[in-house]
Short mmCIF file of C-alpha atoms and ligand atoms in Angstrom, two decimals:
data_model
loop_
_atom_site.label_atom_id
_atom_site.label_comp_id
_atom_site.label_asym_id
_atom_site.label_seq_id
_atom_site.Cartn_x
_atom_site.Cartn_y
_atom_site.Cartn_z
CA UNK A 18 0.00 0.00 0.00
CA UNK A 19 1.37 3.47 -0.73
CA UNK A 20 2.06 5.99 1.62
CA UNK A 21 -0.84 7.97 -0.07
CA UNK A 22 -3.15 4.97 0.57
CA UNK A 23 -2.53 4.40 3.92
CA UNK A 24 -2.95 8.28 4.79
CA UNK A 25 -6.25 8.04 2.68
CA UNK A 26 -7.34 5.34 4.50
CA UNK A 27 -6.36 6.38 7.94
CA UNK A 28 -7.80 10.05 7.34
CA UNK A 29 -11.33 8.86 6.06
CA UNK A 30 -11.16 5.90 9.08
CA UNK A 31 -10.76 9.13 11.61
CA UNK A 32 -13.13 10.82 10.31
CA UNK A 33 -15.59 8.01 10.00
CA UNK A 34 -15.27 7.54 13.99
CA UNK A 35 -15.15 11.17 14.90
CA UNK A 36 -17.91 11.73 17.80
CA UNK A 37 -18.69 15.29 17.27
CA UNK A 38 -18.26 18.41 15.23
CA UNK A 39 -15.07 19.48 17.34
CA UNK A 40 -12.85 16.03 16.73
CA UNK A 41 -13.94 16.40 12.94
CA UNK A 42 -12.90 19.69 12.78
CA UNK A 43 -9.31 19.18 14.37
CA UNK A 44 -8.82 16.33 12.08
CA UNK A 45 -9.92 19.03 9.23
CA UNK A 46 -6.88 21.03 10.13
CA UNK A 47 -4.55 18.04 10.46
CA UNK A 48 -4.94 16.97 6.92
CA UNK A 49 -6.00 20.02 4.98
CA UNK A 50 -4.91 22.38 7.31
CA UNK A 51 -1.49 24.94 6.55
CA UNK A 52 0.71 22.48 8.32
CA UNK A 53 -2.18 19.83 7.56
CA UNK A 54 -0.20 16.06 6.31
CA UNK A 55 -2.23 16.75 2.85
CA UNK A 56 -1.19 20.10 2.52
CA UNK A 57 2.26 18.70 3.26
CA UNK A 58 1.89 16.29 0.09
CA UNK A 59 0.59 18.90 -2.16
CA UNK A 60 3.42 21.14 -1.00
CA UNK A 61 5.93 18.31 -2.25
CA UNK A 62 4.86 18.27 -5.73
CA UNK A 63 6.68 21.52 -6.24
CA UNK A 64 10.12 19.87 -6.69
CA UNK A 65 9.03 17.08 -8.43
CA UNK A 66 9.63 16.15 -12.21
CA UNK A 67 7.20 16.61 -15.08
CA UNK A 68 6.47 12.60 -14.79
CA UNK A 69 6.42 12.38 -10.71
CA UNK A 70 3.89 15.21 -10.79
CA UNK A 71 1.73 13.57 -13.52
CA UNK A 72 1.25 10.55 -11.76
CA UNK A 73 1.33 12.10 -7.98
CA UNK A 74 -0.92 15.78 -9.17
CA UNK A 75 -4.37 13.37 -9.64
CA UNK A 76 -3.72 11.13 -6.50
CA UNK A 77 -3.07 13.95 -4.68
CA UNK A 78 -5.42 15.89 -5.42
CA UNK A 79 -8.38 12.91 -5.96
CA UNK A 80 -7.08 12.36 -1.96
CA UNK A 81 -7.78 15.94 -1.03
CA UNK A 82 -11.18 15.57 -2.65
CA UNK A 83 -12.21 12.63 -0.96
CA UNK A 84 -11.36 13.86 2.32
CA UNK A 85 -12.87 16.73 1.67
CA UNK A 86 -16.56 15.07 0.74
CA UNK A 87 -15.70 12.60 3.49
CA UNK A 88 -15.61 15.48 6.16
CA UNK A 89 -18.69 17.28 4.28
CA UNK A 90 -20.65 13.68 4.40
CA UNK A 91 -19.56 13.33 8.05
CA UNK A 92 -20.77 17.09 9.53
CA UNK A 93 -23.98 16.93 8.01
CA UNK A 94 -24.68 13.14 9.50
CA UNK A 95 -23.37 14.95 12.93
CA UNK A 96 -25.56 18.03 12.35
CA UNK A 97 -28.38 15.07 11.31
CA UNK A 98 -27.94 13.02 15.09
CA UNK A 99 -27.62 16.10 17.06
CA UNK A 100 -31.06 17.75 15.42
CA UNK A 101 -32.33 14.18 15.93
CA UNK A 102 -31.50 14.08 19.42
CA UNK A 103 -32.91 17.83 20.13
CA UNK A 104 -36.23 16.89 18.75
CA UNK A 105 -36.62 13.62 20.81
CA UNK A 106 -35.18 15.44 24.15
CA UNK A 107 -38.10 18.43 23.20
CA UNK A 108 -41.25 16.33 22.28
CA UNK A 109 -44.64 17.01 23.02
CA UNK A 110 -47.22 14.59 24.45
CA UNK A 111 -50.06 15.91 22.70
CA UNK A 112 -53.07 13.19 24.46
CA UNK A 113 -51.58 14.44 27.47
CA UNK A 114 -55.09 16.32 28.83
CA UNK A 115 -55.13 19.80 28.97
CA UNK A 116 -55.14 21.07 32.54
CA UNK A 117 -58.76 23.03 33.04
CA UNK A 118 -58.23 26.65 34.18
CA UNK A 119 -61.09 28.65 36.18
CA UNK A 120 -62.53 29.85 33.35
CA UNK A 121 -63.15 26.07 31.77
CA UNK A 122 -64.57 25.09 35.30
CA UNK A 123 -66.69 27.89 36.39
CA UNK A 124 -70.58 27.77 34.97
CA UNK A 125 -72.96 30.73 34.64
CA UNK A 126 -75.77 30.33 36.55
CA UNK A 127 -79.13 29.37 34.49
CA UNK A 128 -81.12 32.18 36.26
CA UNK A 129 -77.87 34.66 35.10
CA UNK A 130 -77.67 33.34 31.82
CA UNK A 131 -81.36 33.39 31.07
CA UNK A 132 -81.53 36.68 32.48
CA UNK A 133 -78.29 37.80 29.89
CA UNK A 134 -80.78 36.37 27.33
CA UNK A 135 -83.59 38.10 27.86
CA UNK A 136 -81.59 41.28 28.11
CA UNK A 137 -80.01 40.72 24.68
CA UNK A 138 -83.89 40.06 23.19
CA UNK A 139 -85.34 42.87 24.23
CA UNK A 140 -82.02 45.26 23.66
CA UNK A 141 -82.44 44.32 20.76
CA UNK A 142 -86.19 45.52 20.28
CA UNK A 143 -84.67 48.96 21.78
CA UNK A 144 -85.47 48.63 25.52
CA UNK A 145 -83.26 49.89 28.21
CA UNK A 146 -82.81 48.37 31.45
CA UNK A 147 -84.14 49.98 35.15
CA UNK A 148 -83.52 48.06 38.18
CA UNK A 149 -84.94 49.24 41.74
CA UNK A 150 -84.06 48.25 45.31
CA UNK A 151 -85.05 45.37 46.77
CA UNK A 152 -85.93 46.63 50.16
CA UNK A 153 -88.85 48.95 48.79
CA UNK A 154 -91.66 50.74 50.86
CA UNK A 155 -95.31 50.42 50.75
CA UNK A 156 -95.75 53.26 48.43
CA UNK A 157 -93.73 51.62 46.04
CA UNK A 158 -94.83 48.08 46.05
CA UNK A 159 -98.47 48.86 46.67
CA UNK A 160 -100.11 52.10 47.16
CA UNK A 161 -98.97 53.70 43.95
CA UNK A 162 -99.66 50.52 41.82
CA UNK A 163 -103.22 51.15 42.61
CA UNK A 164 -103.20 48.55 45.56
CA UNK A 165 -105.53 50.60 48.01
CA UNK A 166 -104.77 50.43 51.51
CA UNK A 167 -106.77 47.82 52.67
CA UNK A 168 -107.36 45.62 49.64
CA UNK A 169 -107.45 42.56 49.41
CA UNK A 170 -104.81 42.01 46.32
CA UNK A 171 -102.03 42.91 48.89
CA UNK A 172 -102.82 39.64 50.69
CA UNK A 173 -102.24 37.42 47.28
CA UNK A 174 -98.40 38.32 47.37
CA UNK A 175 -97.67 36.28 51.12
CA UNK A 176 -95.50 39.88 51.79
CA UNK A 177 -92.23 39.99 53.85
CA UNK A 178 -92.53 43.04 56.37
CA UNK A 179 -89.59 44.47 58.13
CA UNK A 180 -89.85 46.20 61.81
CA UNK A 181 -91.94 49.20 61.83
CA UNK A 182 -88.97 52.13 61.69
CA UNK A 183 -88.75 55.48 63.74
CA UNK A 184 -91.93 57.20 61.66
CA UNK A 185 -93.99 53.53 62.29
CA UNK A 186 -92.81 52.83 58.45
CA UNK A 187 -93.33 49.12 57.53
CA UNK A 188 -90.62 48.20 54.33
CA UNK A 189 -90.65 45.21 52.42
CA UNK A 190 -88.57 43.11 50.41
CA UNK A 191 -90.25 43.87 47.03
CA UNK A 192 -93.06 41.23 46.10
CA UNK A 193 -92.55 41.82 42.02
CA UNK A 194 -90.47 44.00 39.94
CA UNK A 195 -93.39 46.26 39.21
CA UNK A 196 -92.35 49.15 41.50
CA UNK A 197 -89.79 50.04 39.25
CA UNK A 198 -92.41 50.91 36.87
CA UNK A 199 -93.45 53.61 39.58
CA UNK A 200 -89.75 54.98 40.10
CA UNK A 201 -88.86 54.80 36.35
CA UNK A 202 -92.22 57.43 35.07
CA UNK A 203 -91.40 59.09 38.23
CA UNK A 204 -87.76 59.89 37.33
CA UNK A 205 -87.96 60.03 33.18
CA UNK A 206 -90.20 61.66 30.90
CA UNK A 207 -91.92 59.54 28.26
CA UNK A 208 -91.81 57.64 25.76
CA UNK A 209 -90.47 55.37 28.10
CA UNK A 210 -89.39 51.63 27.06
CA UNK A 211 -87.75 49.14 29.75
CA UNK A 212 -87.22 46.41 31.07
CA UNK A 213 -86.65 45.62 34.68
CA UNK A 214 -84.93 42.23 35.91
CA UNK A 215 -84.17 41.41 39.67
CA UNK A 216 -84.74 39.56 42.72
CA UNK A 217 -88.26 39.50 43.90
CA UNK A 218 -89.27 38.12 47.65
CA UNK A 219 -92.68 36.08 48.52
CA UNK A 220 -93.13 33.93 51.66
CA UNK A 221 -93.84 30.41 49.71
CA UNK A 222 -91.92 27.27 49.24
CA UNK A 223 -92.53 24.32 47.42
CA UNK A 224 -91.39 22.66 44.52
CA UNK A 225 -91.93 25.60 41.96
CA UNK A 226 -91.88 28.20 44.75
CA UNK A 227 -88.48 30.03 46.67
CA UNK A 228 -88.99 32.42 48.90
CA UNK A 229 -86.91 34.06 46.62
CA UNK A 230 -86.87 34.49 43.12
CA UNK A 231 -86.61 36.40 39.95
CA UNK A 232 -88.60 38.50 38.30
CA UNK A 233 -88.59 40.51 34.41
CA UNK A 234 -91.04 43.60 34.34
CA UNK A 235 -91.59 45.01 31.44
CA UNK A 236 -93.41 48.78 30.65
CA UNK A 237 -94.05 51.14 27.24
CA UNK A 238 -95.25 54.27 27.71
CA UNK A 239 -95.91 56.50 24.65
CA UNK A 240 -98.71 58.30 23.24
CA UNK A 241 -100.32 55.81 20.90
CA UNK A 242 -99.12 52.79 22.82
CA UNK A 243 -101.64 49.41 22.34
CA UNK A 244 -102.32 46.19 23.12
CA UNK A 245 -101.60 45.44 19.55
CA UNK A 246 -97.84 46.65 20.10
CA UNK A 247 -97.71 44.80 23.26
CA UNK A 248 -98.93 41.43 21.49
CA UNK A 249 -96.06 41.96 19.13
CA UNK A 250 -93.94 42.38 21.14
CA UNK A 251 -94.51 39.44 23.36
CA UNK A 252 -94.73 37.34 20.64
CA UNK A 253 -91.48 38.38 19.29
CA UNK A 254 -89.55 37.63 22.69
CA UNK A 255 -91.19 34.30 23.04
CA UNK A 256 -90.05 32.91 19.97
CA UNK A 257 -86.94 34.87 20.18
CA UNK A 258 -86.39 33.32 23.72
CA UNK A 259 -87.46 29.37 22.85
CA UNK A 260 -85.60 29.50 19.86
CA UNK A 261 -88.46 28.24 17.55
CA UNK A 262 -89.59 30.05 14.58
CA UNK A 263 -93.11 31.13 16.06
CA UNK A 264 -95.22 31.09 18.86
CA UNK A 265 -98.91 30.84 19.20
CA UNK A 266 -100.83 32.74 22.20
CA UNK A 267 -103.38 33.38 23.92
CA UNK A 268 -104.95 36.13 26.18
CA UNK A 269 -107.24 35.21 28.91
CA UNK A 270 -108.66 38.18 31.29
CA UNK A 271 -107.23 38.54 34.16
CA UNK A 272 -106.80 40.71 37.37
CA UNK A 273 -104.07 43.36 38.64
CA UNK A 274 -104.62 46.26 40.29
CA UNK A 275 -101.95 47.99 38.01
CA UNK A 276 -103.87 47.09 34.70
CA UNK A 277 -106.80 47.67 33.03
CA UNK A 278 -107.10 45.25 31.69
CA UNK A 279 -105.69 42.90 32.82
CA UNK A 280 -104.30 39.32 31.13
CA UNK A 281 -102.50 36.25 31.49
CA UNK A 282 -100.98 34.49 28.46
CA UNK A 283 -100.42 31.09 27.70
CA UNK A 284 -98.18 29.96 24.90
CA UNK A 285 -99.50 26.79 23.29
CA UNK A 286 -97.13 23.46 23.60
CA UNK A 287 -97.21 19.85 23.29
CA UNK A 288 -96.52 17.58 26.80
CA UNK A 289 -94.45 14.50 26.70
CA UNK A 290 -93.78 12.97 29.97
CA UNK A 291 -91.37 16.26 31.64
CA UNK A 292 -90.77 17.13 27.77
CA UNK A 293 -92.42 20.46 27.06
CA UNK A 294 -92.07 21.48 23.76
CA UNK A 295 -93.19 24.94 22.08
CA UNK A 296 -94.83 26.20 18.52
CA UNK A 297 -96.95 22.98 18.63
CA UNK A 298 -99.13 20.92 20.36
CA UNK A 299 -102.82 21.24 21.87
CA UNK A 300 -101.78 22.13 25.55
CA UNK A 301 -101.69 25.57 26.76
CA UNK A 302 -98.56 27.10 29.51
CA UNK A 303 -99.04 30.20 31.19
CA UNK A 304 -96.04 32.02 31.10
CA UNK A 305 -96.51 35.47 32.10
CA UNK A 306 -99.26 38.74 33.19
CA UNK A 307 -99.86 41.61 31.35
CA UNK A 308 -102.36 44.92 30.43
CA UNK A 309 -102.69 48.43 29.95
CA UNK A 310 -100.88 50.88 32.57
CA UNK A 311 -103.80 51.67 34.27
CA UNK A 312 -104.83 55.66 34.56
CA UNK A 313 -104.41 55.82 38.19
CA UNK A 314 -100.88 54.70 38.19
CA UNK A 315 -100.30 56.94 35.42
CA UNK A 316 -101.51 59.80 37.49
CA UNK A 317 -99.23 58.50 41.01
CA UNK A 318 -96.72 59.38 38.40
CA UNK A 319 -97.41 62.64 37.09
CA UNK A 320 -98.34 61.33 33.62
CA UNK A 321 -101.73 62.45 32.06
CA UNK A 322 -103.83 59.41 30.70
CA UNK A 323 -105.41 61.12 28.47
CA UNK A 324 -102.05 61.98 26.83
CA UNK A 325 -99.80 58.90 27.48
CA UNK A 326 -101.24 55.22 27.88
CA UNK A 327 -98.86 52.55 27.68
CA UNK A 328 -98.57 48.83 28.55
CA UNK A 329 -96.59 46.63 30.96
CA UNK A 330 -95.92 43.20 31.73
CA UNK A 331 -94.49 40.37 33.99
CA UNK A 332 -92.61 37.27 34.33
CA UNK A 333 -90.63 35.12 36.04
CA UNK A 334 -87.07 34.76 35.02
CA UNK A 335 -86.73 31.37 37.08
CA UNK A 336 -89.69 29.83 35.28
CA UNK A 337 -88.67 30.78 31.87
CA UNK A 338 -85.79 28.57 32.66
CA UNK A 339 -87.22 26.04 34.00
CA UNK A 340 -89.18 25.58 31.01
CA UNK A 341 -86.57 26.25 28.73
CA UNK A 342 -83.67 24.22 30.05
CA UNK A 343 -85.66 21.59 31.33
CA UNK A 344 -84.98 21.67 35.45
CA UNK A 345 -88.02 20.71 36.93
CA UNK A 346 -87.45 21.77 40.58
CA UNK A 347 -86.71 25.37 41.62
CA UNK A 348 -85.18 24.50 45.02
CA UNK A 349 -82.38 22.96 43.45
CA UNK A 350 -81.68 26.49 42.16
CA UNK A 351 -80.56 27.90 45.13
CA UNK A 352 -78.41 25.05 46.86
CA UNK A 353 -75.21 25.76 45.41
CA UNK A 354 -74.69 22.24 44.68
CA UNK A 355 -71.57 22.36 41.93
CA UNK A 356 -72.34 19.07 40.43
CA UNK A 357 -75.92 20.43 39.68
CA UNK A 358 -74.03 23.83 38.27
CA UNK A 359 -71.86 21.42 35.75
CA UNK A 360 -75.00 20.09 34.56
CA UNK A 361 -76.87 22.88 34.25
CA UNK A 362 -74.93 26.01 34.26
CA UNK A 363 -73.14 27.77 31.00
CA UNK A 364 -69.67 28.33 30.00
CA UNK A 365 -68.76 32.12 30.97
CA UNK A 366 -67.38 33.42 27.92
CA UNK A 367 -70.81 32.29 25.70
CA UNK A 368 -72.78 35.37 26.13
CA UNK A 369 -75.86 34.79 24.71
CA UNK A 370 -76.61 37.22 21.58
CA UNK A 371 -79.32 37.06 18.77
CA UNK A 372 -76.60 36.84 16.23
CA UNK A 373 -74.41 34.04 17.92
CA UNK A 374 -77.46 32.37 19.39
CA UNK A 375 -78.45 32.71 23.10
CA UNK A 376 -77.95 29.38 24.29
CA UNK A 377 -74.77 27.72 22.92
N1 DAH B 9 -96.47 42.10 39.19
C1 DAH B 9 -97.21 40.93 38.77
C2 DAH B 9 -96.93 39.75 39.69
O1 DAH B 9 -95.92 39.72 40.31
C3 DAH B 9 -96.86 40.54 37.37
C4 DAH B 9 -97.35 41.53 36.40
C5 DAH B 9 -98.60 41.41 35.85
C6 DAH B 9 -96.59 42.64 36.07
C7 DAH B 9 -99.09 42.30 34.95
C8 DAH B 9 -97.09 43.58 35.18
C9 DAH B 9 -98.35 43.40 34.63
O2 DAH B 9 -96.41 44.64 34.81
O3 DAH B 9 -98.83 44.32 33.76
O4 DAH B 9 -97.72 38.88 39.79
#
């Protein structure tokens, strides 16, 4: 073997075994380096003669070629392992489970959500919203309703009175949402169009009944207001808020001291078992009470009846979801019972809208 062979051989052999990009690199310098031992041989052909160099120029040079490649072929299968390496040490496990954060855990309320979603219906239909306190006085809650002192109709709301106060006062936690009909004439000149959602307070408890609960008023004043407008209108939010194309209803008479007159509507549905569907059917739900503002309220509020009229109406948020979400006792509501919220409550960042839909 010639001296040219056996550094061939022992230059690729080193650089075959060399671990990593430094050892390649010194053996890069020791062969093709300056001083480098193929550098050396290159430097020799110099002083040799025409025939030496013909013979020694291509083996020479076909040597520094080889190495060359050799060392190319080498770094990139280095370059190759380490990126190899990086990509195993930095892997992913991507069926690990993502790790829930507050915001995947915590649920809206029903009684918030369907309360967002009646807000967004009739927002839509350009009402504002009023809200009132719930400790209210007589006035408020009775007298200027058109509930005389005395009558009877104050007995049909089971009242919750406070301690008489230093003037003999009696307050009460609000029995409906209706005074804040009174307070919103009495503080803003017509036309007047709200709605007015809060916590209402009756003594009752059974299976549809909380002492507490929640209530959505609704009121239009305006000078030509009717009870075709408030039909509309009612129709509009029920299909709006059931989510079916249209909704057939009914008026029966009713009573309220407030109204005049007075009704109750029913929506018609079908029954199955706990199923209660809307739009169809031959069975009948009442789902809220209604009229025209009647003229003595108008006057408690400084409004002339015989230049404003305007209608109102009530309902109760808590029923509206029971209905529409299918929870068939109101108790459960109020017990704070998180497996109950899983099931039934909505993800936070869903905010019901008649665009994106109110109840994704
Ligand atoms: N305030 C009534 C109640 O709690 C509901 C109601 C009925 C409100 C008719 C109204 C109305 O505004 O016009 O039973």
């Amino acid at each position: 073997m010639s001296s040219l062979d056996q550094l061939e051989s022992r230059l690729l052999s080193d650089i075959a075994s060399a671990a990593d990009e430094a050892a390649l690199e010194a053996i890069r310098v020791g062969a093709l380096g300056k001083k480098g031992t193929v550098s050396e041989q290159l430097k020799g052909l110099g002083a040799m003669s025409p025939d030496e160099r013909r013979t020694f120029g291509p083996a020479i040079n076909g040597l520094r070629d080889r190495v060359t490649s050799a060392l190319a072929e080498r770094r990139q299968t280095l370059a190759d392992a380490a990126l190899d390496a990086r990509l195993a040490s930095e892997t992913v496990d991507v069926t690990l489970p993502v790790r829930a954060t507050g915001a995947d855990l915590g649920r809206l309320h029903p009684i918030s959500q369907v309360t967002e979603e009646i807000a967004a219906i009739f927002a839509d239909l350009g009402f504002a919203i009023a809200e009132g306190p719930d400790v209210e006085d007589d006035e408020h809650n009775f007298t200027a309703l058109n509930f005389p002192v005395g009558h009877p109709a104050r007995e049909m709301h089971d009242t919750f009175f406070f301690a008489p106060d230093a003037s003999g006062q009696r307050k009460v936690l609000r029995t409906h949402t209706s005074p804040v009909q009174i307070r919103t004439m009495r503080s803003q000149q017509p036309p007047i169009r709200i709605i007015c959602p809060g916590r209402t307070y009756r003594n009752d408890s059974d299976q549809t009944h909380t002492p507490m609960f929640h209530q959505v008023e609704g009121l239009v004043i305006d000078r030509t207001a009717h009870m075709g407008n408030l039909k509309w209108i009612l129709e509009e939010f029920c299909a709006a808020f059931f989510e079916v194309p249209k909704v057939e209803m009914r008026m029966r008479p009713s009573f309220f001291p407030f109204t005049e007159p007075s009704m109750e509507v029913d929506i018609r549905c079908s029954r199955q078992g706990s199923e209660i569907r809307f739009g169809e059917g031959d069975d009948w739900l009442e789902i809220l009470g209604c009229g025209m503002v009647h003229p003595n309220v108008l006057r408690n509020c400084g409004l002339d009846p015989d230049e404003w009229q305007g209608f109102a109406w009530g309902m109760g948020i808590d029923r509206l979801a029971m209905l529409k979400y299918g929870m068939p006792d109101l108790r459960a509501f109020f017990e704070a019972d998180q497996r109950w919220l899983q099931h039934y409550g909505f993800r936070p960042f869903d905010l019901p809208s008649l665009i994106g839909g109110l109840s994704q």
